GROMACS .gro file of C-alpha atoms in nm:
model
  482
    1MET     CA    1   0.005  -0.004  -0.019
    2ASN     CA    2   0.170   0.365  -0.134
    3LYS     CA    3   0.263   0.611   0.138
    4LYS     CA    4  -0.009   0.840   0.012
    5LEU     CA    5  -0.303   0.598   0.085
    6THR     CA    6  -0.173   0.539   0.426
    7ALA     CA    7  -0.167   0.915   0.483
    8LEU     CA    8  -0.520   0.964   0.325
    9LEU     CA    9  -0.624   0.695   0.519
   10ALA     CA   10  -0.577   0.901   0.815
   11VAL     CA   11  -0.734   1.194   0.755
   12SER     CA   12  -1.123   1.285   0.808
   13SER     CA   13  -1.323   1.480   0.558
   14VAL     CA   14  -1.646   1.510   0.487
   15THR     CA   15  -1.706   1.655   0.089
   16ILE     CA   16  -1.985   1.467   0.005
   17ALA     CA   17  -2.338   1.625   0.049
   18ALA     CA   18  -2.472   1.290   0.100
   19LEU     CA   19  -2.825   1.337   0.321
   20THR     CA   20  -2.830   1.013   0.468
   21GLY     CA   21  -3.058   1.156   0.697
   22CYS     CA   22  -3.140   1.160   1.097
   23GLY     CA   23  -3.236   0.793   1.053
   24SER     CA   24  -2.843   0.709   0.984
   25GLY     CA   25  -2.759   0.734   1.348
   26GLN     CA   26  -3.053   0.505   1.480
   27SER     CA   27  -3.032   0.215   1.711
   28ALA     CA   28  -2.669   0.109   1.627
   29LYS     CA   29  -2.544  -0.239   1.756
   30THR     CA   30  -2.200  -0.435   1.874
   31GLU     CA   31  -2.020  -0.524   1.611
   32SER     CA   32  -2.148  -0.860   1.435
   33THR     CA   33  -1.851  -1.116   1.297
   34LYS     CA   34  -2.000  -1.397   1.084
   35THR     CA   35  -1.924  -1.730   1.131
   36GLU     CA   36  -2.235  -1.960   1.044
   37SER     CA   37  -2.513  -1.713   0.879
   38PRO     CA   38  -2.820  -1.809   1.011
   39LYS     CA   39  -3.111  -1.962   0.793
   40THR     CA   40  -3.403  -1.761   0.909
   41GLU     CA   41  -3.737  -1.729   0.756
   42SER     CA   42  -3.902  -1.398   0.573
   43THR     CA   43  -4.241  -1.306   0.474
   44ALA     CA   44  -4.062  -1.170   0.169
   45ALA     CA   45  -4.024  -1.508  -0.063
   46SER     CA   46  -3.706  -1.680  -0.140
   47LEU     CA   47  -3.458  -1.559  -0.410
   48ASP     CA   48  -3.517  -1.932  -0.540
   49GLN     CA   49  -3.851  -2.011  -0.569
   50SER     CA   50  -3.758  -2.374  -0.653
   51GLY     CA   51  -3.604  -2.384  -0.342
   52GLU     CA   52  -3.304  -2.552  -0.461
   53ALA     CA   53  -3.006  -2.358  -0.454
   54GLY     CA   54  -2.831  -2.481  -0.800
   55ILE     CA   55  -2.679  -2.214  -1.069
   56THR     CA   56  -2.912  -2.098  -1.345
   57ASP     CA   57  -2.785  -2.003  -1.648
   58ALA     CA   58  -2.819  -1.645  -1.522
   59GLU     CA   59  -2.604  -1.677  -1.225
   60LYS     CA   60  -2.213  -1.714  -1.205
   61LYS     CA   61  -2.083  -2.022  -1.082
   62VAL     CA   62  -1.860  -1.831  -0.822
   63GLU     CA   63  -1.655  -2.024  -0.514
   64GLY     CA   64  -1.454  -1.957  -0.220
   65ASP     CA   65  -1.437  -1.707   0.078
   66LEU     CA   66  -1.602  -1.379   0.052
   67GLU     CA   67  -1.535  -1.089   0.287
   68LEU     CA   68  -1.801  -0.856   0.367
   69ALA     CA   69  -1.734  -0.471   0.575
   70LEU     CA   70  -2.092  -0.350   0.655
   71PHE     CA   71  -2.179  -0.046   0.764
   72GLN     CA   72  -2.436  -0.037   1.088
   73GLY     CA   73  -2.645   0.273   1.077
   74GLY     CA   74  -3.013   0.361   1.098
   75TYR     CA   75  -3.097   0.039   0.893
   76GLY     CA   76  -2.961  -0.216   1.093
   77ALA     CA   77  -2.807  -0.560   1.043
   78ASP     CA   78  -3.127  -0.787   1.027
   79TYR     CA   79  -3.123  -0.756   0.613
   80TRP     CA   80  -2.733  -0.819   0.584
   81GLU     CA   81  -2.801  -1.122   0.780
   82GLU     CA   82  -3.050  -1.278   0.616
   83ILE     CA   83  -2.959  -1.167   0.273
   84ILE     CA   84  -2.602  -1.302   0.337
   85SER     CA   85  -2.794  -1.628   0.434
   86ARG     CA   86  -3.012  -1.676   0.099
   87PHE     CA   87  -2.700  -1.589  -0.065
   88GLU     CA   88  -2.510  -1.890   0.065
   89GLU     CA   89  -2.801  -2.068   0.011
   90LYS     CA   90  -2.790  -1.992  -0.367
   91TYR     CA   91  -2.419  -2.040  -0.376
   92PRO     CA   92  -2.289  -2.300  -0.193
   93ASP     CA   93  -1.960  -2.276  -0.240
   94VAL     CA   94  -1.940  -1.934  -0.092
   95HIS     CA   95  -1.832  -1.940   0.273
   96VAL     CA   96  -1.931  -1.550   0.368
   97ASN     CA   97  -1.794  -1.379   0.645
   98TYR     CA   98  -1.848  -1.065   0.729
   99LYS     CA   99  -1.820  -0.759   1.005
  100ILE     CA  100  -2.087  -0.517   1.036
  101ASN     CA  101  -2.026  -0.217   1.275
  102PRO     CA  102  -2.124   0.166   1.302
  103LYS     CA  103  -1.736   0.250   1.314
  104ILE     CA  104  -1.707   0.006   0.982
  105GLY     CA  105  -1.437   0.221   0.865
  106ASP     CA  106  -1.232   0.232   1.163
  107LEU     CA  107  -1.229  -0.130   1.177
  108ILE     CA  108  -1.125  -0.160   0.852
  109ARG     CA  109  -0.872   0.096   0.784
  110PRO     CA  110  -0.573  -0.144   0.961
  111GLN     CA  111  -0.630  -0.367   0.715
  112ILE     CA  112  -0.643  -0.153   0.387
  113ILE     CA  113  -0.310   0.039   0.516
  114SER     CA  114  -0.157  -0.359   0.538
  115GLY     CA  115  -0.314  -0.465   0.194
  116ASP     CA  116  -0.538  -0.740   0.359
  117VAL     CA  117  -0.887  -0.567   0.188
  118PRO     CA  118  -1.243  -0.686   0.257
  119ASP     CA  119  -1.412  -0.832  -0.056
  120LEU     CA  120  -1.652  -0.581  -0.081
  121ILE     CA  121  -1.724  -0.269   0.105
  122TYR     CA  122  -2.062  -0.095   0.208
  123HIS     CA  123  -1.964   0.236   0.344
  124ASN     CA  124  -2.008   0.636   0.232
  125MET     CA  125  -1.748   0.803   0.082
  126GLY     CA  126  -1.884   1.086   0.339
  127GLN     CA  127  -1.819   0.935   0.635
  128SER     CA  128  -1.574   1.130   0.892
  129ASP     CA  129  -1.375   0.808   0.870
  130GLY     CA  130  -1.264   0.925   0.522
  131VAL     CA  131  -1.177   0.556   0.410
  132VAL     CA  132  -1.395   0.510   0.102
  133LEU     CA  133  -1.313   0.865  -0.010
  134GLY     CA  134  -0.967   0.756   0.055
  135LEU     CA  135  -0.969   0.444  -0.179
  136ILE     CA  136  -1.118   0.699  -0.476
  137LYS     CA  137  -0.813   0.968  -0.461
  138ASP     CA  138  -0.610   0.685  -0.503
  139LYS     CA  139  -0.773   0.523  -0.742
  140GLU     CA  140  -0.764   0.199  -0.517
  141LEU     CA  141  -1.141   0.072  -0.597
  142LEU     CA  142  -1.214  -0.178  -0.889
  143GLU     CA  143  -1.420  -0.028  -1.215
  144LEU     CA  144  -1.733  -0.193  -1.217
  145THR     CA  145  -1.855  -0.048  -1.543
  146ASP     CA  146  -1.877  -0.436  -1.671
  147LEU     CA  147  -2.078  -0.507  -1.375
  148PHE     CA  148  -2.352  -0.303  -1.503
  149GLU     CA  149  -2.335  -0.450  -1.836
  150GLU     CA  150  -2.443  -0.772  -1.748
  151ASN     CA  151  -2.776  -0.879  -1.669
  152ALA     CA  152  -2.967  -0.893  -1.331
  153LEU     CA  153  -3.051  -1.232  -1.242
  154ASP     CA  154  -3.411  -1.255  -1.229
  155LYS     CA  155  -3.502  -0.989  -1.531
  156GLU     CA  156  -3.344  -1.005  -1.895
  157GLU     CA  157  -3.241  -0.654  -1.869
  158LYS     CA  158  -2.889  -0.515  -1.787
  159LEU     CA  159  -2.770  -0.413  -1.427
  160LYS     CA  160  -2.736  -0.054  -1.578
  161ASP     CA  161  -3.097  -0.031  -1.714
  162ILE     CA  162  -3.301  -0.122  -1.391
  163MET     CA  163  -3.119   0.146  -1.180
  164LEU     CA  164  -3.292   0.466  -1.115
  165ALA     CA  165  -3.278   0.732  -1.380
  166GLY     CA  166  -2.959   0.956  -1.339
  167LYS     CA  167  -2.823   0.749  -1.055
  168LEU     CA  168  -2.502   0.558  -1.230
  169GLU     CA  169  -2.420   0.861  -1.383
  170SER     CA  170  -2.355   1.089  -1.086
  171LYS     CA  171  -2.007   1.151  -0.968
  172ALA     CA  172  -2.101   0.970  -0.664
  173TYR     CA  173  -2.078   0.637  -0.873
  174ALA     CA  174  -1.828   0.782  -1.114
  175PRO     CA  175  -1.608   1.007  -0.918
  176TYR     CA  176  -1.343   1.070  -1.205
  177GLY     CA  177  -1.607   1.220  -1.459
  178ASP     CA  178  -1.541   0.972  -1.729
  179GLY     CA  179  -1.848   0.790  -1.710
  180LYS     CA  180  -1.693   0.504  -1.567
  181ILE     CA  181  -1.849   0.291  -1.242
  182TYR     CA  182  -1.653   0.264  -0.918
  183LEU     CA  183  -1.919   0.267  -0.698
  184ALA     CA  184  -2.264   0.065  -0.677
  185PRO     CA  185  -2.585   0.263  -0.533
  186LEU     CA  186  -2.703   0.041  -0.273
  187ASN     CA  187  -3.057   0.227  -0.081
  188THR     CA  188  -3.209   0.582  -0.217
  189SER     CA  189  -3.396   0.806  -0.035
  190PRO     CA  190  -3.548   1.149  -0.173
  191THR     CA  191  -3.507   1.484  -0.005
  192GLY     CA  192  -3.675   1.788  -0.071
  193LEU     CA  193  -3.980   1.995   0.064
  194ILE     CA  194  -4.176   1.814   0.322
  195TYR     CA  195  -4.553   1.877   0.346
  196ASN     CA  196  -4.913   1.722   0.538
  197LYS     CA  197  -5.081   1.595   0.199
  198ALA     CA  198  -5.397   1.548   0.408
  199LEU     CA  199  -5.393   1.906   0.468
  200PHE     CA  200  -5.323   2.010   0.139
  201GLU     CA  201  -5.659   1.732   0.018
  202GLU     CA  202  -5.866   1.913   0.296
  203LYS     CA  203  -5.819   2.246   0.185
  204GLY     CA  204  -5.855   2.166  -0.193
  205TRP     CA  205  -5.498   2.323  -0.232
  206GLU     CA  206  -5.244   2.188  -0.526
  207VAL     CA  207  -4.932   2.153  -0.457
  208PRO     CA  208  -4.693   2.388  -0.630
  209GLU     CA  209  -4.462   2.321  -0.883
  210THR     CA  210  -4.298   2.639  -1.002
  211TRP     CA  211  -4.179   2.934  -0.805
  212ASP     CA  212  -4.464   3.161  -0.894
  213GLU     CA  213  -4.757   2.919  -0.773
  214PHE     CA  214  -4.548   2.823  -0.448
  215PHE     CA  215  -4.538   3.219  -0.358
  216ALA     CA  216  -4.906   3.238  -0.474
  217LEU     CA  217  -5.018   2.905  -0.204
  218GLY     CA  218  -4.799   3.146   0.053
  219ASP     CA  219  -5.080   3.434   0.026
  220VAL     CA  220  -5.331   3.182   0.061
  221ALA     CA  221  -5.181   3.010   0.367
  222LYS     CA  222  -5.107   3.399   0.548
  223GLU     CA  223  -5.503   3.426   0.550
  224ASP     CA  224  -5.537   3.090   0.673
  225GLY     CA  225  -5.302   3.195   0.939
  226ARG     CA  226  -5.004   2.998   0.820
  227ALA     CA  227  -4.698   3.041   0.730
  228LEU     CA  228  -4.550   2.899   0.366
  229ILE     CA  229  -4.242   2.779   0.526
  230THR     CA  230  -4.035   2.684   0.810
  231PHE     CA  231  -3.657   2.550   0.873
  232PRO     CA  232  -3.401   2.455   1.136
  233GLY     CA  233  -3.229   2.792   1.151
  234ILE     CA  234  -2.942   2.673   1.384
  235TYR     CA  235  -2.863   2.354   1.133
  236PRO     CA  236  -2.940   2.599   0.777
  237THR     CA  237  -2.745   2.304   0.576
  238TYR     CA  238  -3.082   2.113   0.547
  239CYS     CA  239  -3.194   2.360   0.256
  240GLU     CA  240  -2.940   2.196   0.061
  241ASN     CA  241  -3.078   1.956  -0.140
  242PHE     CA  242  -3.415   2.139  -0.185
  243LEU     CA  243  -3.185   2.449  -0.333
  244ASN     CA  244  -2.956   2.230  -0.528
  245THR     CA  245  -3.236   2.087  -0.653
  246SER     CA  246  -3.443   2.410  -0.770
  247ILE     CA  247  -3.113   2.490  -0.932
  248ALA     CA  248  -3.117   2.186  -1.113
  249ASP     CA  249  -3.435   2.226  -1.255
  250ALA     CA  250  -3.396   2.601  -1.353
  251ALA     CA  251  -3.026   2.559  -1.530
  252GLY     CA  252  -2.984   2.231  -1.563
  253MET     CA  253  -2.727   1.917  -1.398
  254ASP     CA  254  -2.405   2.051  -1.614
  255ALA     CA  255  -2.452   2.371  -1.429
  256LEU     CA  256  -2.510   2.216  -1.084
  257ASN     CA  257  -2.218   2.025  -1.134
  258ASP     CA  258  -2.032   2.292  -1.191
  259ILE     CA  259  -2.091   2.406  -0.871
  260PHE     CA  260  -1.982   2.068  -0.705
  261ASP     CA  261  -1.642   2.142  -0.914
  262TYR     CA  262  -1.629   2.516  -0.772
  263LYS     CA  263  -1.638   2.661  -1.148
  264GLU     CA  264  -1.617   3.030  -1.212
  265GLY     CA  265  -1.936   3.192  -1.223
  266SER     CA  266  -2.151   2.901  -1.138
  267PHE     CA  267  -2.313   3.035  -0.834
  268SER     CA  268  -2.351   3.378  -1.028
  269ASN     CA  269  -2.535   3.244  -1.363
  270ASP     CA  270  -2.840   3.398  -1.474
  271LYS     CA  271  -3.067   3.109  -1.399
  272VAL     CA  272  -2.891   3.063  -1.090
  273MET     CA  273  -2.897   3.426  -0.958
  274GLN     CA  274  -3.303   3.401  -1.016
  275VAL     CA  275  -3.338   3.101  -0.785
  276LEU     CA  276  -3.120   3.291  -0.520
  277LYS     CA  277  -3.348   3.581  -0.534
  278ASN     CA  278  -3.638   3.334  -0.481
  279ILE     CA  279  -3.499   3.191  -0.192
  280GLU     CA  280  -3.430   3.557  -0.093
  281LYS     CA  281  -3.792   3.659  -0.163
  282ILE     CA  282  -3.909   3.398   0.078
  283LYS     CA  283  -3.771   3.659   0.363
  284THR     CA  284  -3.855   3.959   0.204
  285GLY     CA  285  -4.206   3.841   0.082
  286GLY     CA  286  -4.289   3.784   0.476
  287TYR     CA  287  -4.325   3.381   0.358
  288LEU     CA  288  -4.068   3.235   0.614
  289MET     CA  289  -4.233   3.136   0.986
  290ASP     CA  290  -4.105   3.346   1.230
  291GLY     CA  291  -3.850   3.270   1.453
  292SER     CA  292  -3.724   3.028   1.192
  293THR     CA  293  -3.376   3.103   1.202
  294GLY     CA  294  -3.348   3.046   1.605
  295LEU     CA  295  -3.510   2.665   1.555
  296ASN     CA  296  -3.344   2.344   1.595
  297HIS     CA  297  -3.410   2.055   1.333
  298THR     CA  298  -3.671   1.908   1.589
  299GLN     CA  299  -3.789   2.216   1.680
  300SER     CA  300  -3.902   2.303   1.323
  301GLN     CA  301  -3.982   1.963   1.248
  302SER     CA  302  -4.263   2.041   1.502
  303GLU     CA  303  -4.374   2.365   1.436
  304MET     CA  304  -4.434   2.193   1.090
  305MET     CA  305  -4.647   1.895   1.210
  306LEU     CA  306  -4.840   2.145   1.422
  307GLY     CA  307  -4.953   2.319   1.063
  308LYS     CA  308  -4.792   2.647   1.135
  309ALA     CA  309  -4.584   2.637   0.817
  310LEU     CA  310  -4.715   2.463   0.533
  311PHE     CA  311  -4.326   2.307   0.410
  312ILE     CA  312  -3.993   2.228   0.555
  313PRO     CA  313  -3.658   2.102   0.396
  314ASN     CA  314  -3.623   1.742   0.528
  315GLY     CA  315  -3.604   1.413   0.402
  316THR     CA  316  -3.788   1.054   0.436
  317TRP     CA  317  -3.573   0.998   0.764
  318ILE     CA  318  -3.888   1.256   0.933
  319GLU     CA  319  -4.123   1.023   0.953
  320ASN     CA  320  -3.928   0.809   1.222
  321GLU     CA  321  -3.755   1.083   1.356
  322MET     CA  322  -4.139   1.248   1.460
  323LYS     CA  323  -4.337   0.941   1.493
  324ASP     CA  324  -4.407   1.068   1.849
  325ALA     CA  325  -4.429   1.399   1.788
  326PRO     CA  326  -4.763   1.600   1.796
  327ARG     CA  327  -4.944   1.717   1.504
  328GLU     CA  328  -5.254   1.918   1.391
  329ASN     CA  329  -5.469   1.645   1.349
  330GLU     CA  330  -5.328   1.282   1.484
  331GLU     CA  331  -5.628   1.123   1.249
  332ASN     CA  332  -5.539   1.340   0.896
  333PHE     CA  333  -5.204   1.364   0.915
  334GLU     CA  334  -4.972   1.221   0.642
  335PHE     CA  335  -4.603   1.339   0.527
  336ALA     CA  336  -4.543   1.428   0.170
  337LEU     CA  337  -4.237   1.539  -0.012
  338LEU     CA  338  -4.213   1.852  -0.308
  339PRO     CA  339  -3.835   1.755  -0.458
  340GLY     CA  340  -3.784   2.150  -0.571
  341LEU     CA  341  -3.919   2.434  -0.747
  342LYS     CA  342  -3.932   2.521  -1.126
  343LEU     CA  343  -3.881   2.830  -1.275
  344ASN     CA  344  -4.118   2.763  -1.558
  345ALA     CA  345  -4.360   2.444  -1.568
  346ASP     CA  346  -4.163   2.277  -1.878
  347ASP     CA  347  -3.849   2.285  -1.690
  348PRO     CA  348  -3.699   1.909  -1.631
  349ASP     CA  349  -3.771   1.778  -1.285
  350PHE     CA  350  -3.463   1.644  -1.047
  351VAL     CA  351  -3.450   1.484  -0.697
  352SER     CA  352  -3.188   1.505  -0.456
  353THR     CA  353  -3.133   1.114  -0.333
  354SER     CA  354  -2.897   1.035  -0.045
  355ILE     CA  355  -2.613   0.831  -0.092
  356GLU     CA  356  -2.543   0.461   0.022
  357GLN     CA  357  -2.272   0.303  -0.154
  358LEU     CA  358  -2.110  -0.064  -0.244
  359SER     CA  359  -1.751  -0.072  -0.358
  360ILE     CA  360  -1.518  -0.339  -0.413
  361PRO     CA  361  -1.105  -0.278  -0.360
  362LYS     CA  362  -0.889  -0.301  -0.648
  363ASN     CA  363  -0.734  -0.571  -0.485
  364ALA     CA  364  -1.002  -0.796  -0.332
  365LYS     CA  365  -0.950  -1.149  -0.301
  366ASN     CA  366  -1.246  -1.240  -0.443
  367PRO     CA  367  -1.370  -1.015  -0.650
  368GLU     CA  368  -1.616  -1.201  -0.893
  369ALA     CA  369  -1.812  -1.326  -0.577
  370ALA     CA  370  -1.824  -0.972  -0.465
  371LYS     CA  371  -1.982  -0.865  -0.801
  372GLU     CA  372  -2.202  -1.197  -0.755
  373PHE     CA  373  -2.367  -1.060  -0.457
  374ILE     CA  374  -2.424  -0.702  -0.575
  375ARG     CA  375  -2.630  -0.837  -0.855
  376PHE     CA  376  -2.795  -1.096  -0.586
  377ILE     CA  377  -2.874  -0.716  -0.418
  378TYR     CA  378  -3.058  -0.611  -0.723
  379THR     CA  379  -3.299  -0.888  -0.744
  380ASP     CA  380  -3.686  -0.816  -0.690
  381ASP     CA  381  -3.674  -0.993  -0.331
  382SER     CA  382  -3.383  -0.852  -0.221
  383VAL     CA  383  -3.587  -0.553  -0.269
  384ARG     CA  384  -3.852  -0.630  -0.071
  385LEU     CA  385  -3.635  -0.807   0.194
  386PHE     CA  386  -3.469  -0.471   0.216
  387GLY     CA  387  -3.809  -0.247   0.228
  388GLU     CA  388  -3.947  -0.524   0.521
  389LYS     CA  389  -3.637  -0.558   0.740
  390ALA     CA  390  -3.473  -0.223   0.678
  391GLN     CA  391  -3.771  -0.001   0.619
  392GLY     CA  392  -3.537   0.149   0.303
  393MET     CA  393  -3.544   0.126  -0.061
  394ILE     CA  394  -3.312  -0.029  -0.335
  395ALA     CA  395  -3.205   0.216  -0.595
  396VAL     CA  396  -3.376   0.023  -0.850
  397LYS     CA  397  -3.696   0.114  -1.068
  398GLY     CA  398  -4.026  -0.034  -0.971
  399ALA     CA  399  -3.866  -0.060  -0.587
  400THR     CA  400  -4.142   0.210  -0.450
  401ASP     CA  401  -4.433  -0.044  -0.545
  402LEU     CA  402  -4.241  -0.368  -0.391
  403VAL     CA  403  -4.199  -0.218  -0.091
  404LYS     CA  404  -4.531  -0.062  -0.058
  405GLU     CA  405  -4.675  -0.294   0.163
  406TYR     CA  406  -4.370  -0.248   0.454
  407PHE     CA  407  -4.397   0.163   0.450
  408THR     CA  408  -4.650   0.400   0.619
  409PRO     CA  409  -4.861   0.598   0.396
  410GLY     CA  410  -4.624   0.907   0.446
  411MET     CA  411  -4.335   0.664   0.362
  412ASN     CA  412  -4.527   0.595   0.038
  413ASN     CA  413  -4.627   0.905  -0.046
  414MET     CA  414  -4.239   1.069  -0.024
  415PHE     CA  415  -4.112   0.802  -0.196
  416SER     CA  416  -4.325   0.803  -0.465
  417VAL     CA  417  -4.120   1.072  -0.651
  418LEU     CA  418  -3.870   0.757  -0.748
  419SER     CA  419  -4.148   0.594  -0.949
  420ASP     CA  420  -4.181   0.890  -1.143
  421GLU     CA  421  -4.011   0.843  -1.496
  422SER     CA  422  -3.981   1.224  -1.598
  423VAL     CA  423  -3.786   1.291  -1.263
  424THR     CA  424  -3.446   1.236  -1.273
  425THR     CA  425  -3.228   1.086  -0.993
  426TYR     CA  426  -2.910   1.258  -0.870
  427SER     CA  427  -2.666   1.225  -0.566
  428PRO     CA  428  -2.466   1.556  -0.456
  429ALA     CA  429  -2.109   1.510  -0.456
  430TYR     CA  430  -1.878   1.836  -0.446
  431GLN     CA  431  -1.497   1.839  -0.530
  432THR     CA  432  -1.295   1.723  -0.216
  433PRO     CA  433  -1.142   2.040  -0.106
  434PRO     CA  434  -0.770   2.004   0.070
  435ALA     CA  435  -0.782   1.961   0.440
  436ASN     CA  436  -0.682   2.323   0.524
  437ALA     CA  437  -0.882   2.533   0.304
  438LYS     CA  438  -1.045   2.858   0.411
  439PHE     CA  439  -1.375   2.782   0.250
  440ASN     CA  440  -1.635   2.452   0.257
  441LYS     CA  441  -1.959   2.409   0.070
  442ASN     CA  442  -2.141   2.396   0.411
  443MET     CA  443  -2.008   2.830   0.455
  444ILE     CA  444  -2.275   2.858   0.152
  445TYR     CA  445  -2.541   2.816   0.387
  446GLU     CA  446  -2.398   2.939   0.730
  447ASN     CA  447  -2.265   3.220   0.567
  448GLY     CA  448  -2.539   3.263   0.275
  449LEU     CA  449  -2.872   3.154   0.272
  450LEU     CA  450  -2.908   3.233   0.655
  451PRO     CA  451  -2.817   3.581   0.670
  452VAL     CA  452  -3.029   3.595   0.324
  453LEU     CA  453  -3.340   3.424   0.529
  454ASN     CA  454  -3.213   3.679   0.826
  455GLY     CA  455  -3.292   3.947   0.649
  456GLU     CA  456  -2.902   4.091   0.666
  457MET     CA  457  -2.765   3.989   0.335
  458ASP     CA  458  -2.920   3.994  -0.056
  459ALA     CA  459  -2.943   3.737  -0.305
  460GLU     CA  460  -2.625   3.976  -0.533
  461ALA     CA  461  -2.414   3.938  -0.147
  462TRP     CA  462  -2.481   3.593  -0.110
  463ALA     CA  463  -2.343   3.556  -0.495
  464ALA     CA  464  -2.041   3.732  -0.433
  465PHE     CA  465  -1.974   3.530  -0.122
  466THR     CA  466  -2.009   3.192  -0.273
  467GLU     CA  467  -1.758   3.303  -0.578
  468LYS     CA  468  -1.527   3.420  -0.381
  469GLY     CA  469  -1.554   3.126  -0.166
  470PHE     CA  470  -1.486   2.903  -0.490
  471ALA     CA  471  -1.192   3.106  -0.629
  472SER     CA  472  -0.985   3.073  -0.267
  473LEU     CA  473  -1.113   2.664  -0.322
  474ARG     CA  474  -0.984   2.675  -0.645
  475GLU     CA  475  -0.637   2.818  -0.561
  476ASP     CA  476  -0.638   2.512  -0.302
  477LEU     CA  477  -0.711   2.292  -0.492
  478ALA     CA  478  -0.413   2.376  -0.765
  479SER     CA  479  -0.190   2.419  -0.435
  480GLU     CA  480  -0.242   2.085  -0.397
  481ASN     CA  481  -0.211   1.912  -0.723
  482LYS     CA  482   0.140   2.082  -0.736
   0.00000   0.00000   0.00000
């Protein structure tokens, strides 16, 4: 293992706007290390409908030990334990060894430094331990483009064609900008503006698509004694994905990628400025709930749920995080999600989704078995199992229907945006700044959006501040690469 990688693995840096949500930290258990996988029963159907463990034409003959390193967060361990058991039943010549732990990056770092890498890693590039990010920066991951050219195990379609539109093109999975895939999506979860669907139906209000419709609804809300929107002013980065999606809707994905790469002029072009001015109008037009800038995430979420504001920037984790919180109408309340707001009704539709990634180190001892395990994860029955056991959705087309029976009405409402074929998903991935950089992407919100919504800064000053920060980052990156 080269010295550069060893140094990178020792550094913690969060550079990916991976909104994994508050749920990613729930009920973490102690480390599990597999010796014999339990053969448990599930309400989900067996992956081998015939009950036999033979290899079909679609499957590959794989064998040997397969070592998995799995992050344990809000999705728990139950899905992994059962899917591993089923994989071993289907592929009897493979013996799976696995570790699952909330600090999996810290556990496998010594292995990676010594060259004894796991065969497959479930861990995000945005985690603070920097392990996967280090592997990416040093190009120590196996290219997976060929895997996605193969057929799915349970249908006559290539893997790339069953993935949600836009996923594989994101830098979160094709990190070098050359179209080659090095990380595989696991689950996906949309983010945007959360609202109470039941209230809208009760009032006969249409969900806005454009900024003009949004503000028109705000005027109606004022007459009903409600604010249009609130947000957690103590944590303004909650607005990140709603803003990014609105920029993509207005200016296109290339323009948003330019922002992720800190390109000159990317945060001040005409389309972006229109979006920023609409953010400013939330304050100047009196559409922001009073006191929002002093609230934390749960306080602002509570206010929205009590009907004091119609919208709040958030994600699907709000359902579980606020399950015991009071709401305006206990008997008739359903979360739903609006990804972003468009300048014009015919603008394209995008939705920001969280990042959960699978990767195979370049020096894995059993890469073929690891690839087959990824194909196994993308089967319909695995998707159902993930919905049942983890209350999550794997990033494939049709997953919303497959997991529907395991989700609440509110969860189904929020995830339904992913079943709309006119909507393109993306996962934000900012270029990694040097450790000593004076500017970071969080400052766009903490030192830009927040003062705008406090009435202390206008959209032009916000854009100028961010452009100056981007210039500083470009200088830092140039110095780092010398």
